């Protein structure tokens, strides 16, 4: 990198410290004015502010480089400024009044502060070290991002297709949201929260626990949230966002803006998900239920976007409460947006004024007295009042929300139209706390409310469906009719499952089995494999996780026959199959009990790990010791380093004690140096 480029880049990075602080202050002031419920506008402003953080250093560096090409002095050499006849406008210089004898008004002259006189030359001389440190930071951040991306791709590759019924439900939701691109639905045992991945070929990753732990309606709301991410092109915006974080990792304002963007992005998708159901309380319950299913946090840095991003408490409070609006009118929000967007237009001239423009070097002639300034000085610090237009402008979501207490007089405001699978347009009253999942009102007993009629129409309920449900022996309540309608329940399916189970299942059990893909053929296959008389819940778990006749026969061929059904579910959830069992058998671990087998898989005991222990001299270890060593991180590298320090022929118990106490080769080496 040439000296001019290095100097320009270094000064651009340094100037961004105060420029970015001003942008962050402007954004914070704008967010303070806007209503918290105006998630779309807040998201646009935050994206614009982050984009401005990338524009400002580019303009600064370009202006500095152009000045150097013209032969102007660097900002690190202000020695001749005091005796120059030119006016220098540089941040950190003080303005002093030069008194002129016959002038009624004392004009201003510019003098550098003593601190900057000493600091700027030092910065200029060591600027290449600053650029080098920045480059190392960018490299480390890039490697971290690449690691997260590779983990994400591996998750997508190892995931399995979700049941066909849920893929169809996802496609119906996508059509209701106006999406035309195909979206794949995959299930993964390695995740505990849903996530949206990809832009050109988007994928929704669904944890297996969500298929069995959430109700049908709750899972549809969560899927609507993930589809909202895809419809808004959030994946592409998130990639650009992570790029800015990588390049400007050293600036705290960048991380704060990025966090605000992620929070408001989730709020925007929450609004869209609520718009598909018309019920904010039900959606808040779905988020809470999803959180209760989590076993571990999503601990990977990746571009994936989860339905539980941001603070769950704040999101639920925003959905079910009506906070006091800080934005007095739409005009205020619009004025804030226009003001912030104008920041890019004025950023260039302000940055040019902020940079020094020193004259050519002084000659050997006697210095002339400083020239007096007869015109006002332009402010040296640019104050960007706004952010540019966002990198990707998402469609505005419906602003549905609930009031904390029902208002006595106001009429409900009209909301965006929602089309069901029969393409019927309806208006949703957003201020209702109606929840069809708990509605036991019988159709025909009394007049139905607007919300109940909306839910029935969206689910495709007809008078024939009501009579059909009664003929099957189920109460024609609003809840049953809506759930049966969304599940596309048929009389044939109800009769077949009743005959298989030996009794009439509940409406909720029927809906769950229908959605996860429980079919008479699948039940017959399980019976042929030796698992008959399973309950509705067990059949639902088996279908959701993919436990079928093929999986059972595969384990049986690997030596695991007549396993309890709960062990089958646990093995399948962890991804244990016949191939994994055979690889362990080849490594000398045959006929492990089911609990030890699950421990091996959960801790990541692989044939490679067992081979490395054998090469390190630890062969034919009991399964319990292997589990302990793997859990503590005792591997071949740890053993070799200890041997290099003279700790040879250690037992497994000694290795475990050393590792659990934090004693390693580095600790031993440090002690020897002090002896």
Short mmCIF file of N, CA and C in Angstrom, two decimals, residues 6-7 120-132:
data_model
loop_
_atom_site.label_atom_id
_atom_site.label_comp_id
_atom_site.label_asym_id
_atom_site.label_seq_id
_atom_site.Cartn_x
_atom_site.Cartn_y
_atom_site.Cartn_z
N UNK A 6 -2.14 4.90 2.38
CA UNK A 6 -2.12 4.57 3.80
C UNK A 6 -2.48 5.78 4.66
N UNK A 7 -1.91 6.95 4.32
CA UNK A 7 -2.23 8.16 5.07
C UNK A 7 -3.71 8.50 4.95
N UNK A 120 -0.55 15.71 16.06
CA UNK A 120 -0.77 15.44 14.64
C UNK A 120 0.48 14.95 13.92
N UNK A 121 1.66 15.56 14.14
CA UNK A 121 2.85 15.01 13.47
C UNK A 121 3.14 13.57 13.88
N UNK A 122 2.94 13.24 15.17
CA UNK A 122 3.17 11.86 15.61
C UNK A 122 2.20 10.89 14.94
N UNK A 123 0.93 11.31 14.84
CA UNK A 123 -0.04 10.45 14.16
C UNK A 123 0.33 10.24 12.71
N UNK A 124 0.76 11.31 12.05
CA UNK A 124 1.14 11.17 10.65
C UNK A 124 2.32 10.25 10.45
N UNK A 125 3.30 10.29 11.37
CA UNK A 125 4.48 9.45 11.23
C UNK A 125 4.18 7.97 11.48
N UNK A 126 3.23 7.70 12.36
CA UNK A 126 2.92 6.30 12.71
C UNK A 126 1.58 5.85 12.15
N UNK A 127 1.09 6.50 11.10
CA UNK A 127 -0.21 6.15 10.55
C UNK A 127 -0.22 4.74 9.97
N UNK A 128 0.92 4.27 9.45
CA UNK A 128 0.93 2.93 8.84
C UNK A 128 0.67 1.85 9.88
N UNK A 129 1.08 2.10 11.15
CA UNK A 129 0.80 1.12 12.20
C UNK A 129 -0.69 1.08 12.52
N UNK A 130 -1.33 2.23 12.48
CA UNK A 130 -2.77 2.27 12.71
C UNK A 130 -3.52 1.50 11.61
N UNK A 131 -3.10 1.71 10.36
CA UNK A 131 -3.75 1.00 9.25
C UNK A 131 -3.50 -0.50 9.35
N UNK A 132 -2.28 -0.87 9.79
CA UNK A 132 -1.97 -2.29 9.94
C UNK A 132 -2.84 -2.93 11.02
#
